[in-house]
mmCIF file of C-alpha atoms in Angstrom:
data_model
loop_
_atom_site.group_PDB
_atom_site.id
_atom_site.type_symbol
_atom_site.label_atom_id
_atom_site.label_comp_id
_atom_site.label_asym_id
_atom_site.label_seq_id
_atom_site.Cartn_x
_atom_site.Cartn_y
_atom_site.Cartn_z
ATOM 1 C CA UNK A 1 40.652 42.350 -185.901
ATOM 2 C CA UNK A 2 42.481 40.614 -183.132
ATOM 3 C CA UNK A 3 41.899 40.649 -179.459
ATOM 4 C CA UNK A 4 45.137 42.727 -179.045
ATOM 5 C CA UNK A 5 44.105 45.070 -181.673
ATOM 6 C CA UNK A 6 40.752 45.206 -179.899
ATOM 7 C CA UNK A 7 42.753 45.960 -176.618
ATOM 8 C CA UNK A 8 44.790 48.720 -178.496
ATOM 9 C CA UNK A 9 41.965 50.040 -180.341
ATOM 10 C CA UNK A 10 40.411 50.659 -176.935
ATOM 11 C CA UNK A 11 43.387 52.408 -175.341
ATOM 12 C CA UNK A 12 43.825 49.099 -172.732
ATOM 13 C CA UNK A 13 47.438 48.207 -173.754
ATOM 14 C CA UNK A 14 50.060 50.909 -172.798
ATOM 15 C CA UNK A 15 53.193 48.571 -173.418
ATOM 16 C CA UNK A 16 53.300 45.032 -174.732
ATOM 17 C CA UNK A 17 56.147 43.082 -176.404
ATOM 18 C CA UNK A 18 55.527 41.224 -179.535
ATOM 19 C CA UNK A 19 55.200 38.014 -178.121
ATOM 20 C CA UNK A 20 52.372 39.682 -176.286
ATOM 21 C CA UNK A 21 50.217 40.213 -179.779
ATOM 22 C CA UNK A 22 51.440 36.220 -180.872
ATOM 23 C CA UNK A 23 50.340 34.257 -177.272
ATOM 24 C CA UNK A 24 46.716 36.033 -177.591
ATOM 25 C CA UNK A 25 46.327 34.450 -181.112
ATOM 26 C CA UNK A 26 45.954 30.702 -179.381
ATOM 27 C CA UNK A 27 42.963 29.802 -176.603
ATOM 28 C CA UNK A 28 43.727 31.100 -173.462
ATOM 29 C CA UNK A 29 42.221 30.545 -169.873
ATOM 30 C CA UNK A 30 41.769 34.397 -168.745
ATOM 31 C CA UNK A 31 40.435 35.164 -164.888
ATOM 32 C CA UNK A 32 39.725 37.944 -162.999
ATOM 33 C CA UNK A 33 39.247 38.512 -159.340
ATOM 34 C CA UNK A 34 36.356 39.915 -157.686
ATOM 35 C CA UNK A 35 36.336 40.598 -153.469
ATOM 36 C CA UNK A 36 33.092 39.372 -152.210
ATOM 37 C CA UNK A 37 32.908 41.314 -148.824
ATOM 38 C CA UNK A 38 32.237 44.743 -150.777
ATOM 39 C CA UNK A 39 28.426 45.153 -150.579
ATOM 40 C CA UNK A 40 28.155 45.147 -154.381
ATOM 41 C CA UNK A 41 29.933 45.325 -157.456
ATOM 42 C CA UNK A 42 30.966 49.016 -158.691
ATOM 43 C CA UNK A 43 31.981 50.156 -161.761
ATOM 44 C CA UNK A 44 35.288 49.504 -161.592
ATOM 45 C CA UNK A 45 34.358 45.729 -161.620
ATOM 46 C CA UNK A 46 32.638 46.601 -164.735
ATOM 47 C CA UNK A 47 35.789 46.805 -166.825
ATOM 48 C CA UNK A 48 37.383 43.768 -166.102
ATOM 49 C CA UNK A 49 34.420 42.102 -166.672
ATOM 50 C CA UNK A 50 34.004 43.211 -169.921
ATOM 51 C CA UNK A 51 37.616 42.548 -170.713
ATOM 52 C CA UNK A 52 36.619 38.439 -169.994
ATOM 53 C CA UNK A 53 33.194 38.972 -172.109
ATOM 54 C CA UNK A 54 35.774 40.044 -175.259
ATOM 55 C CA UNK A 55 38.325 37.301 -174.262
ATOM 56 C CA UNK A 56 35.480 34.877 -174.725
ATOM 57 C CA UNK A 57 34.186 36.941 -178.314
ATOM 58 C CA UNK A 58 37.362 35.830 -179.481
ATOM 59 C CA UNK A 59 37.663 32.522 -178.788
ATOM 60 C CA UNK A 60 39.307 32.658 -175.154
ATOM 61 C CA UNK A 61 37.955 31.026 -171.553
ATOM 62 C CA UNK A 62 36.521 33.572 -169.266
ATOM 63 C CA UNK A 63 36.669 32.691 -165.412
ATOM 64 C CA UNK A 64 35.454 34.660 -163.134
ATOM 65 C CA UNK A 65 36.521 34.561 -159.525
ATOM 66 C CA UNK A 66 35.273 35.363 -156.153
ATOM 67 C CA UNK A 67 37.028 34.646 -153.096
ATOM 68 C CA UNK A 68 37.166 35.151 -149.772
ATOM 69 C CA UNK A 69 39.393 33.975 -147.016
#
């Protein structure tokens, strides 16, 4: 299975083009971004962090940010 039929399989991809499925087949550098002046994390933090934790299953760079201006 593929990341993108991982994503699918999951119900996560509504709409994609086919170049979509094809760019996910080669290492990519994937981030998400987390706001650090909530008092904690919540649950819907949780999913994109998983998302990275799969990215990285399949071969993929997981960074996760936390900013603050």
């Amino acid at each position: 299975m593929t990341l993108f039929e991982e994503f699918q399989w999951r119900g996560l991809v509504f709409d994609a083009t086919g170049e979509t499925a094809e760019a996910v087949k080669t290492p990519l550098v994937v981030y998400a971004g987390f706001d650090p002046t909530a008092t904690s994390l919540h649950v819907g933090s949780l999913v994109p962090l998983l998302q990275l934790r799969r990215c990285q299953l399949f071969g993929h760079t997981p960074i996760a940010l936390v900013g603050g201006g």
